[in-house]
């Protein structure tokens, strides 16, 4: 059984109800079943949590999946607080031992103190921005991808734990111009992504 830990970072705030991130989490729950060969744990950052229990979920998991909307080019504040609290609790408790440096070489090997080797993570993000804002010349993000730009620090954060990245998926134009057809198309796209990432890859390794 593959062990999957899903973090729903779709925060309720102002006009945001976290609806599509809730949809993605529900799709996870329908996909990562014991019948498909998975064990699943889920955390919703809108609900109370115990930091030690969340550390235990990280250490338990083979793969951590993050879902969150991008607010002002970063994580929502409750997800950032969750990361700050849980990662601090994870120090020398199975997530990371130190920043990796030794007193003899203080300028070298920063970020190599993670304790989660062999485990993986995947991220989805939701945006008001259209995909063309990242891809067209002269548009806002200067042809810099989500992963290389806004999420650069997020990916290094997970690398600090020695987690290996699985290719994620990003969903655009989900506020100003969203339609039900778009939500349905994105939902089907996400399920295909899960099949390719978690079932097809396992079958290819077994063959």
CSV table of C-alpha atoms in Angstrom, one decimal:
chain,number,residue,atom,x,y,z
A,1,UNK,CA,0.0,0.0,0.0
A,2,UNK,CA,1.3,3.5,-0.9
A,3,UNK,CA,0.7,6.0,1.9
A,4,UNK,CA,-0.6,9.4,0.8
A,5,UNK,CA,-1.0,12.5,2.9
A,6,UNK,CA,-3.1,15.3,1.4
A,7,UNK,CA,-3.0,18.8,2.7
A,8,UNK,CA,-6.0,20.9,1.6
A,9,UNK,CA,-4.7,24.5,1.8
A,10,UNK,CA,-7.9,26.1,0.3
A,11,UNK,CA,-8.5,28.7,3.0
A,12,UNK,CA,-11.8,30.3,3.7
A,13,UNK,CA,-11.3,34.0,3.6
A,14,UNK,CA,-13.1,37.1,2.2
A,15,UNK,CA,-14.7,36.0,-1.1
A,16,UNK,CA,-12.6,32.8,-1.3
A,17,UNK,CA,-14.4,29.6,-0.2
A,18,UNK,CA,-11.7,27.2,-1.2
A,19,UNK,CA,-14.2,25.4,-3.4
A,20,UNK,CA,-11.9,24.0,-6.1
A,21,UNK,CA,-9.3,22.8,-3.6
A,22,UNK,CA,-12.1,21.0,-1.8
A,23,UNK,CA,-13.0,19.4,-5.1
A,24,UNK,CA,-9.5,18.3,-5.7
A,25,UNK,CA,-9.4,16.8,-2.1
A,26,UNK,CA,-12.6,14.9,-2.8
A,27,UNK,CA,-11.1,13.5,-6.0
A,28,UNK,CA,-8.1,12.4,-4.0
A,29,UNK,CA,-10.5,10.6,-1.6
A,30,UNK,CA,-12.2,8.8,-4.5
A,31,UNK,CA,-8.8,7.9,-6.1
A,32,UNK,CA,-6.5,6.9,-3.2
A,33,UNK,CA,-8.6,4.0,-2.0
A,34,UNK,CA,-7.5,0.7,-0.5
A,35,UNK,CA,-8.9,-0.9,-3.6
A,36,UNK,CA,-6.5,1.0,-5.7
A,37,UNK,CA,-3.6,0.1,-3.4
A,38,UNK,CA,-3.4,3.3,-1.2
A,39,UNK,CA,-3.8,4.4,2.4
A,40,UNK,CA,-4.9,8.0,2.8
A,41,UNK,CA,-4.8,10.7,5.4
A,42,UNK,CA,-6.1,14.2,4.9
A,43,UNK,CA,-5.6,17.5,6.7
A,44,UNK,CA,-7.8,20.6,6.1
A,45,UNK,CA,-5.9,23.7,7.3
A,46,UNK,CA,-9.2,25.4,8.2
A,47,UNK,CA,-9.7,22.8,10.9
A,48,UNK,CA,-7.9,22.6,14.3
A,49,UNK,CA,-4.8,20.4,14.3
A,50,UNK,CA,-2.2,19.0,16.6
A,51,UNK,CA,1.4,19.8,15.4
A,52,UNK,CA,2.8,16.5,16.7
A,53,UNK,CA,0.0,14.5,14.8
A,54,UNK,CA,0.8,16.5,11.6
A,55,UNK,CA,4.5,15.7,11.9
A,56,UNK,CA,3.5,12.0,12.3
A,57,UNK,CA,1.5,12.2,9.1
A,58,UNK,CA,4.5,13.6,7.2
A,59,UNK,CA,6.8,10.9,8.6
A,60,UNK,CA,4.2,8.2,7.8
A,61,UNK,CA,3.6,9.2,4.2
A,62,UNK,CA,5.3,8.0,1.0
A,63,UNK,CA,3.9,11.0,-0.8
A,64,UNK,CA,2.6,14.4,0.5
A,65,UNK,CA,0.2,16.2,-1.8
A,66,UNK,CA,-0.4,20.0,-1.3
A,67,UNK,CA,-3.4,21.8,-2.7
A,68,UNK,CA,-3.6,25.6,-2.4
A,69,UNK,CA,-4.7,28.8,-4.1
A,70,UNK,CA,-2.0,31.3,-4.7
A,71,UNK,CA,-2.8,34.5,-2.8
A,72,UNK,CA,-0.6,37.5,-3.7
A,73,UNK,CA,2.0,35.2,-5.2
A,74,UNK,CA,2.4,33.1,-2.1
A,75,UNK,CA,0.6,30.5,0.1
A,76,UNK,CA,-2.5,31.5,2.0
A,77,UNK,CA,-1.7,32.7,5.5
A,78,UNK,CA,-3.2,29.7,7.3
A,79,UNK,CA,-1.2,27.3,5.2
A,80,UNK,CA,2.0,29.3,5.8
A,81,UNK,CA,1.2,29.2,9.5
A,82,UNK,CA,0.6,25.4,9.3
A,83,UNK,CA,4.0,25.0,7.6
A,84,UNK,CA,5.8,27.2,10.2
A,85,UNK,CA,4.2,25.4,13.1
A,86,UNK,CA,4.5,21.8,11.8
A,87,UNK,CA,8.0,22.1,10.4
A,88,UNK,CA,9.2,23.6,13.6
A,89,UNK,CA,7.7,20.6,15.5
A,90,UNK,CA,9.3,18.3,12.9
A,91,UNK,CA,12.9,19.4,13.9
A,92,UNK,CA,14.7,16.2,15.0
A,93,UNK,CA,11.4,14.4,15.0
A,94,UNK,CA,11.7,12.7,11.6
A,95,UNK,CA,11.3,15.7,9.2
A,96,UNK,CA,14.8,17.3,9.3
A,97,UNK,CA,17.8,17.1,11.7
A,98,UNK,CA,19.5,20.4,11.0
A,99,UNK,CA,20.2,22.8,8.1
A,100,UNK,CA,23.0,20.4,7.1
A,101,UNK,CA,26.0,22.5,7.8
A,102,UNK,CA,28.9,21.4,10.0
A,103,UNK,CA,30.9,23.7,12.2
A,104,UNK,CA,34.1,22.8,10.3
A,105,UNK,CA,32.5,24.0,7.0
A,106,UNK,CA,29.9,26.6,7.8
A,107,UNK,CA,29.6,27.9,4.3
A,108,UNK,CA,28.8,24.5,2.7
A,109,UNK,CA,26.0,22.0,2.4
A,110,UNK,CA,23.2,24.2,3.6
A,111,UNK,CA,19.8,22.5,3.1
A,112,UNK,CA,21.1,18.9,3.4
A,113,UNK,CA,19.8,18.0,6.8
A,114,UNK,CA,16.5,16.5,5.8
A,115,UNK,CA,15.4,13.2,7.1
A,116,UNK,CA,12.7,12.3,4.5
A,117,UNK,CA,14.9,10.7,1.9
A,118,UNK,CA,12.9,8.3,-0.4
A,119,UNK,CA,9.7,10.1,0.1
A,120,UNK,CA,8.0,12.4,-2.5
A,121,UNK,CA,5.7,15.4,-2.7
A,122,UNK,CA,3.4,16.9,-5.3
A,123,UNK,CA,1.7,20.3,-5.5
A,124,UNK,CA,-1.3,21.7,-7.2
A,125,UNK,CA,-2.1,25.5,-7.3
A,126,UNK,CA,-5.2,27.4,-8.3
A,127,UNK,CA,-5.0,30.9,-9.8
A,128,UNK,CA,-7.1,33.8,-11.0
A,129,UNK,CA,-4.3,34.5,-13.5
A,130,UNK,CA,-4.8,32.9,-16.9
A,131,UNK,CA,-2.1,30.5,-18.1
A,132,UNK,CA,-1.1,33.0,-20.8
A,133,UNK,CA,0.1,35.4,-18.1
A,134,UNK,CA,3.0,32.9,-17.7
A,135,UNK,CA,3.6,31.9,-21.3
A,136,UNK,CA,3.2,34.9,-23.6
A,137,UNK,CA,5.9,37.5,-24.3
A,138,UNK,CA,5.3,40.8,-22.5
A,139,UNK,CA,2.7,39.3,-20.1
A,140,UNK,CA,2.9,39.7,-16.3
A,141,UNK,CA,5.2,36.8,-15.3
A,142,UNK,CA,7.8,37.4,-18.0
A,143,UNK,CA,7.4,33.8,-19.4
A,144,UNK,CA,8.5,32.3,-16.1
A,145,UNK,CA,6.6,29.2,-15.1
A,146,UNK,CA,4.7,28.7,-11.8
A,147,UNK,CA,7.3,26.2,-10.6
A,148,UNK,CA,10.4,28.3,-11.5
A,149,UNK,CA,8.9,31.5,-10.3
A,150,UNK,CA,6.3,31.9,-7.6
A,151,UNK,CA,6.8,28.4,-6.3
A,152,UNK,CA,10.6,28.4,-6.3
A,153,UNK,CA,10.8,28.9,-2.5
A,154,UNK,CA,8.0,26.3,-1.9
A,155,UNK,CA,10.0,23.7,-3.8
A,156,UNK,CA,13.2,24.4,-1.9
A,157,UNK,CA,11.2,24.2,1.3
A,158,UNK,CA,10.3,20.6,0.5
A,159,UNK,CA,13.9,19.9,-0.7
A,160,UNK,CA,15.0,21.0,2.7
A,161,UNK,CA,13.2,17.9,4.1
A,162,UNK,CA,14.9,15.8,1.4
A,163,UNK,CA,11.6,15.2,-0.4
A,164,UNK,CA,11.7,14.4,-4.1
A,165,UNK,CA,9.3,16.4,-6.4
A,166,UNK,CA,6.6,14.7,-8.5
A,167,UNK,CA,5.5,16.9,-11.4
A,168,UNK,CA,2.5,18.9,-10.2
A,169,UNK,CA,-0.4,20.6,-12.0
A,170,UNK,CA,-1.6,24.2,-11.9
A,171,UNK,CA,-5.2,25.4,-12.7
A,172,UNK,CA,-5.7,28.9,-14.1
A,173,UNK,CA,-8.5,31.5,-14.5
A,174,UNK,CA,-10.6,30.0,-11.7
A,175,UNK,CA,-12.1,33.3,-10.4
A,176,UNK,CA,-12.8,36.0,-12.9
A,177,UNK,CA,-13.9,33.8,-15.9
A,178,UNK,CA,-14.6,30.4,-14.3
A,179,UNK,CA,-17.3,28.2,-15.8
A,180,UNK,CA,-18.7,24.8,-14.7
A,181,UNK,CA,-17.4,23.3,-17.9
A,182,UNK,CA,-13.9,24.5,-17.0
A,183,UNK,CA,-14.2,23.0,-13.5
A,184,UNK,CA,-15.4,19.7,-15.0
A,185,UNK,CA,-12.5,19.7,-17.5
A,186,UNK,CA,-10.0,20.5,-14.8
A,187,UNK,CA,-11.4,17.7,-12.6
A,188,UNK,CA,-11.0,15.2,-15.4
A,189,UNK,CA,-7.5,16.5,-16.1
A,190,UNK,CA,-6.5,16.1,-12.5
A,191,UNK,CA,-7.7,12.5,-12.3
A,192,UNK,CA,-5.7,11.7,-15.5
A,193,UNK,CA,-2.7,13.3,-13.8
A,194,UNK,CA,-3.2,11.0,-10.7
A,195,UNK,CA,-3.4,7.9,-12.9
A,196,UNK,CA,-0.3,8.8,-14.8
A,197,UNK,CA,1.7,9.8,-11.7
A,198,UNK,CA,0.6,7.0,-9.3
A,199,UNK,CA,-0.7,4.1,-11.2
A,200,UNK,CA,0.9,4.1,-14.7
A,201,UNK,CA,4.3,4.8,-13.1
A,202,UNK,CA,3.9,1.9,-10.7
A,203,UNK,CA,2.9,-0.4,-13.5
A,204,UNK,CA,5.9,0.6,-15.6
A,205,UNK,CA,8.2,-0.1,-12.6
A,206,UNK,CA,6.7,-3.5,-12.1
A,207,UNK,CA,7.0,-4.5,-15.7
